[in-house]
Amino acid sequence: EAGSGTPLPGWLGVIAGPDAADTNGLPVRVLDPGGACFREMRSDSGEVALGRVIAFRARPLVPRPGAGLSGDSALLGLEDGRILLWTRKLGRGRIFASGLAFTPEWSTLPMRAGFVVLARAMALAGGAEDTGAQLVAGRTWHPPAAWTQLFFRVNAVCGPAVKWEGAVRDGFAPARAGVMSAAAADSPGAARPGRPARPEMLLSVRASEAEGVWRFVEGGSVPALRGAAHSVAGYRDPAALLKAVRAREAARPLRHIALFLAMAALLAEALAATPRGRRNKAEGGERV
């Protein structure tokens, strides 16, 4: 965090500029949607789902002469382009400089749901970008060829609970979106957190495009219901479908009454068609 009057080290690549403050708030925007820190917040269209963020107080950052090399990136900033969150690749890791204090007094960023994802991405950025993989729910993922172990284990980091273990050759197909960690193992049960010298990788799983796709029955029958009586109604719009379902639900009690009356009529016909003597035998045996 860049504080007023606090010089920043030269290897950060930025210096602290003049203070910026506004009681009504200054709009904050994403300056680099392709940044690795936004990977888990990025939609298929490339937009970052951070939400509306405003800053009440800030200490914008100014790149030093020669900054902007490979590995340097301005992540967040004000509408006029002044930088609020900066990152630079340093050695085998990554370091960040912020012109915002992560408190509600400075901005609304800590109150946004996306802030948790952003903070987590910043905390895990020490492992380079190639230590993660982007998956799609429902598709099988195989560990890298560099993993010579025969087995691996997958655990949920955030999202739905996942605890899975299997062979590398079979791969892993996540059922739902979330963030998971994969760790190699020489044998089943050996991939446990905290055991050193085993390759590990973060898996970012997004929902499949096939989820939520509307599919309609073609023709007047359903092949799976070939042996049962059924009908296929035409679809026009959701309102018409809802109206038809409610009409069927309202008619259901009437069908039960009609069925009961039909059965009562059949029973009355059976009794009327049975001769009296035969009925007496059926009721109490033959009379003497």
Coordinates of C-alpha atoms in Angstrom, one line a residue:
E1 CA 0.0 0.0 0.0
A2 CA 1.4 3.4 -1.0
G3 CA 1.2 5.8 1.9
S4 CA 1.6 9.5 1.6
G5 CA 5.3 10.5 2.1
T6 CA 6.4 6.9 2.0
P7 CA 9.0 6.3 -0.7
L8 CA 8.5 3.0 -2.6
P9 CA 11.5 0.8 -3.5
G10 CA 12.8 1.2 -7.0
W11 CA 12.3 -2.5 -7.9
L12 CA 8.5 -2.0 -7.6
G13 CA 8.5 0.0 -10.9
V14 CA 6.1 2.7 -9.6
I15 CA 6.2 5.8 -7.3
A16 CA 3.4 7.3 -5.2
G17 CA 1.7 10.2 -6.9
P18 CA -0.4 13.0 -5.5
D19 CA -3.4 12.1 -3.3
A20 CA -6.9 11.9 -4.8
A21 CA -10.0 12.2 -2.7
D22 CA -13.7 12.8 -3.3
T23 CA -16.5 12.4 -0.7
N24 CA -18.9 11.3 -3.5
G25 CA -16.5 8.7 -4.7
L26 CA -14.3 8.3 -7.8
P27 CA -15.2 5.4 -10.2
V28 CA -12.7 2.6 -10.3
R29 CA -12.3 0.4 -13.4
V30 CA -10.3 -2.6 -14.5
L31 CA -7.3 -1.5 -16.5
D32 CA -6.1 -4.9 -17.6
P33 CA -9.0 -7.4 -18.0
G34 CA -6.5 -10.1 -19.2
G35 CA -4.5 -10.0 -16.0
A36 CA -3.9 -13.3 -14.3
C37 CA -5.5 -12.1 -11.1
F38 CA -8.8 -11.7 -12.8
R39 CA -8.8 -15.2 -14.4
E40 CA -11.4 -16.6 -12.1
M41 CA -13.6 -13.5 -12.4
R42 CA -13.4 -13.3 -16.2
S43 CA -16.5 -14.2 -18.3
D44 CA -16.3 -15.8 -21.8
S45 CA -16.6 -12.4 -23.3
G46 CA -13.5 -11.2 -21.4
E47 CA -15.3 -8.9 -19.0
V48 CA -14.3 -8.9 -15.3
A49 CA -17.2 -9.4 -12.9
L50 CA -15.8 -7.1 -10.1
G51 CA -19.0 -5.0 -9.7
R52 CA -19.2 -1.2 -9.3
V53 CA -16.4 0.1 -7.2
I54 CA -15.8 3.7 -6.1
A55 CA -12.8 5.2 -4.2
F56 CA -13.2 7.9 -1.6
R57 CA -9.5 8.3 -1.1
A58 CA -6.6 7.0 -3.1
R59 CA -2.8 7.4 -3.6
P60 CA -2.5 6.8 -7.4
L61 CA 0.7 5.2 -8.6
V62 CA 3.0 6.5 -11.4
P63 CA 5.2 4.1 -13.4
R64 CA 8.9 4.8 -13.1
P65 CA 10.8 5.5 -16.3
G66 CA 11.5 2.2 -18.0
A67 CA 8.5 0.4 -16.3
G68 CA 6.0 -1.4 -18.4
L69 CA 8.3 -4.3 -19.3
S70 CA 7.1 -7.9 -19.7
G71 CA 5.5 -8.9 -16.4
D72 CA 4.5 -5.4 -15.4
S73 CA 0.7 -4.7 -15.4
A74 CA -1.6 -2.0 -14.1
L75 CA -4.7 -3.9 -12.8
L76 CA -7.0 -1.3 -11.3
G77 CA -7.3 2.4 -11.8
L78 CA -9.5 5.5 -11.9
E79 CA -11.5 6.5 -14.9
D80 CA -8.8 8.8 -16.1
G81 CA -6.3 6.0 -16.1
R82 CA -4.4 6.7 -12.9
I83 CA -3.2 3.5 -11.5
L84 CA -4.4 2.1 -8.2
L85 CA -3.2 -1.5 -8.3
W86 CA 0.1 -2.5 -9.9
T87 CA 1.8 -5.8 -10.2
R88 CA 5.3 -6.8 -11.3
K89 CA 7.0 -10.2 -11.9
L90 CA 9.9 -10.5 -9.5
G91 CA 12.1 -13.5 -9.6
R92 CA 9.9 -16.6 -9.6
G93 CA 7.0 -14.8 -8.0
R94 CA 5.0 -11.6 -8.3
I95 CA 4.7 -8.5 -6.1
F96 CA 1.9 -5.9 -5.9
A97 CA 1.7 -2.2 -5.1
S98 CA -1.6 -0.7 -4.1
G99 CA -2.7 3.0 -4.0
L100 CA -5.7 1.9 -2.0
A101 CA -6.0 0.7 1.6
F102 CA -8.3 -2.3 1.6
T103 CA -10.8 -0.7 4.0
P104 CA -14.3 0.7 3.5
E105 CA -13.0 4.1 4.4
W106 CA -10.9 4.2 1.2
S107 CA -13.2 2.4 -1.3
T108 CA -16.1 0.1 -1.7
L109 CA -13.8 -2.7 -3.1
P110 CA -13.6 -4.7 0.2
M111 CA -17.4 -4.9 0.2
R112 CA -17.6 -6.5 -3.2
A113 CA -18.0 -10.2 -3.6
G114 CA -15.2 -10.2 -6.2
F115 CA -12.7 -8.8 -3.7
V116 CA -12.4 -12.2 -2.0
V117 CA -11.5 -13.8 -5.3
L118 CA -9.1 -11.0 -6.2
A119 CA -7.3 -11.2 -2.8
R120 CA -7.0 -14.9 -3.1
A121 CA -5.5 -14.6 -6.6
M122 CA -3.0 -12.0 -5.3
A123 CA -2.1 -14.3 -2.4
L124 CA -1.5 -17.3 -4.7
A125 CA 0.3 -15.3 -7.4
G126 CA 3.7 -16.4 -6.0
G127 CA 3.2 -19.6 -8.1
A128 CA 3.6 -18.5 -11.7
E129 CA 0.7 -18.4 -14.1
D130 CA 1.7 -21.8 -15.6
T131 CA 0.9 -23.5 -12.3
G132 CA -2.8 -23.3 -13.0
A133 CA -5.1 -24.8 -15.5
Q134 CA -8.5 -23.6 -16.8
L135 CA -11.1 -26.3 -17.1
V136 CA -14.7 -26.6 -18.3
A137 CA -17.2 -28.5 -16.2
G138 CA -18.0 -31.9 -17.7
R139 CA -14.7 -32.2 -19.7
T140 CA -11.9 -34.5 -18.7
W141 CA -8.6 -33.0 -17.6
H142 CA -5.3 -34.9 -17.6
P143 CA -2.3 -33.8 -15.5
P144 CA 0.7 -32.5 -17.3
A145 CA 3.1 -35.0 -18.9
A146 CA 5.8 -33.9 -16.4
W147 CA 3.8 -35.6 -13.6
T148 CA 5.5 -39.0 -13.6
Q149 CA 3.3 -40.3 -10.7
L150 CA 0.5 -42.7 -11.4
F151 CA -2.1 -41.1 -9.2
F152 CA -3.4 -37.7 -8.2
R153 CA -5.8 -36.1 -5.8
V154 CA -8.2 -33.2 -6.2
N155 CA -9.6 -31.1 -3.4
A156 CA -11.9 -28.1 -3.4
V157 CA -10.4 -24.7 -2.7
C158 CA -13.6 -22.7 -3.0
G159 CA -17.0 -23.6 -4.5
P160 CA -18.8 -27.0 -4.2
A161 CA -17.1 -29.6 -2.0
V162 CA -14.8 -31.9 -3.9
K163 CA -12.6 -34.7 -2.6
W164 CA -11.5 -37.0 -5.4
E165 CA -8.6 -39.4 -6.1
G166 CA -7.8 -41.4 -9.2
A167 CA -5.3 -42.6 -11.8
V168 CA -3.5 -40.0 -14.0
R169 CA -4.3 -42.1 -17.1
D170 CA -8.1 -41.8 -16.4
G171 CA -8.1 -38.0 -15.8
F172 CA -10.6 -36.0 -13.8
A173 CA -13.9 -34.5 -15.1
P174 CA -15.2 -31.9 -12.7
A175 CA -19.0 -31.8 -12.5
R176 CA -19.4 -28.2 -11.4
A177 CA -17.6 -24.8 -11.5
G178 CA -15.2 -23.9 -8.8
V179 CA -11.6 -23.7 -7.8
M180 CA -9.7 -26.9 -6.9
S181 CA -6.2 -28.0 -6.2
A182 CA -4.6 -31.1 -7.8
A183 CA -1.6 -32.9 -6.2
A184 CA 0.4 -35.9 -7.6
A185 CA 0.9 -39.1 -5.7
D186 CA 2.8 -42.4 -6.2
S187 CA 0.0 -44.5 -4.8
P188 CA -3.7 -44.0 -3.7
G189 CA -4.0 -42.1 -0.5
A190 CA -0.4 -40.7 -0.7
A191 CA -1.4 -37.3 -2.1
R192 CA -1.9 -35.4 1.1
P193 CA -1.5 -31.7 1.8
G194 CA 1.8 -30.8 3.3
R195 CA 3.8 -33.6 1.7
P196 CA 6.8 -32.0 -0.1
A197 CA 8.3 -32.8 -3.5
R198 CA 5.0 -33.5 -5.2
P199 CA 3.7 -31.4 -8.2
E200 CA 0.7 -29.4 -7.4
M201 CA -1.6 -27.3 -9.6
L202 CA -4.6 -25.0 -9.2
L203 CA -7.6 -25.9 -11.3
S204 CA -10.1 -23.1 -12.3
V205 CA -13.3 -24.7 -13.5
R206 CA -16.0 -22.7 -15.3
A207 CA -19.5 -23.8 -16.3
S208 CA -20.0 -25.4 -19.6
E209 CA -21.7 -23.6 -22.5
A210 CA -24.0 -26.7 -22.8
E211 CA -25.6 -25.9 -19.4
G212 CA -28.9 -24.2 -19.6
V213 CA -29.4 -24.8 -23.3
W214 CA -33.0 -25.1 -24.4
R215 CA -33.8 -28.4 -26.2
F216 CA -37.1 -29.3 -27.8
V217 CA -38.7 -32.6 -28.8
E218 CA -38.9 -33.1 -32.5
G219 CA -42.0 -34.8 -33.8
G220 CA -45.2 -35.9 -32.0
S221 CA -43.7 -38.5 -29.7
V222 CA -40.8 -39.1 -27.3
P223 CA -38.7 -42.2 -28.2
A224 CA -38.0 -43.0 -24.5
L225 CA -41.8 -43.1 -23.8
R226 CA -42.6 -45.3 -26.8
G227 CA -44.3 -47.9 -24.6
A228 CA -46.5 -45.5 -22.6
A229 CA -49.4 -43.3 -23.8
H230 CA -48.3 -39.7 -24.0
S231 CA -48.7 -36.5 -26.0
V232 CA -46.4 -33.7 -27.1
A233 CA -47.7 -30.2 -26.9
G234 CA -46.4 -27.3 -29.0
Y235 CA -44.2 -24.7 -27.4
R236 CA -44.8 -21.0 -28.1
D237 CA -43.4 -19.1 -25.1
P238 CA -42.9 -19.5 -21.3
A239 CA -46.2 -17.8 -20.5
A240 CA -48.2 -20.2 -22.6
L241 CA -46.3 -23.2 -21.1
L242 CA -47.0 -22.0 -17.6
K243 CA -50.7 -21.5 -18.4
A244 CA -50.9 -25.1 -19.8
V245 CA -49.3 -26.6 -16.8
R246 CA -51.6 -24.8 -14.4
A247 CA -54.6 -25.9 -16.5
R248 CA -53.5 -29.5 -16.2
E249 CA -53.0 -29.2 -12.5
A250 CA -56.5 -27.7 -12.0
A251 CA -58.0 -30.5 -14.1
R252 CA -56.3 -33.3 -12.2
P253 CA -58.9 -33.5 -9.3
L254 CA -61.7 -33.8 -11.9
R255 CA -60.0 -36.7 -13.5
H256 CA -59.9 -38.5 -10.2
I257 CA -63.6 -38.0 -9.6
A258 CA -64.4 -39.1 -13.1
L259 CA -62.3 -42.3 -12.6
F260 CA -64.1 -43.0 -9.3
L261 CA -67.5 -42.6 -10.9
A262 CA -66.6 -44.9 -13.8
M263 CA -65.4 -47.6 -11.4
A264 CA -68.7 -47.3 -9.4
A265 CA -70.7 -47.6 -12.6
L266 CA -68.8 -50.7 -13.6
L267 CA -69.4 -52.3 -10.2
A268 CA -73.2 -51.4 -10.3
E269 CA -73.4 -53.0 -13.8
A270 CA -71.7 -56.2 -12.5
L271 CA -74.1 -56.5 -9.6
A272 CA -77.1 -55.9 -11.8
A273 CA -76.1 -58.5 -14.3
T274 CA -75.4 -61.2 -11.7
P275 CA -78.5 -63.6 -11.1
R276 CA -80.0 -63.4 -7.6
G277 CA -79.3 -67.0 -6.7
R278 CA -75.7 -66.7 -7.8
R279 CA -75.3 -63.6 -5.6
N280 CA -76.7 -65.5 -2.6
K281 CA -74.1 -68.2 -3.1
A282 CA -71.4 -65.7 -3.3
E283 CA -72.6 -63.9 -0.2
G284 CA -73.3 -66.8 2.2
G285 CA -73.4 -70.1 0.4
E286 CA -76.4 -72.1 -1.0
R287 CA -79.6 -71.8 1.0
V288 CA -81.5 -75.1 2.1

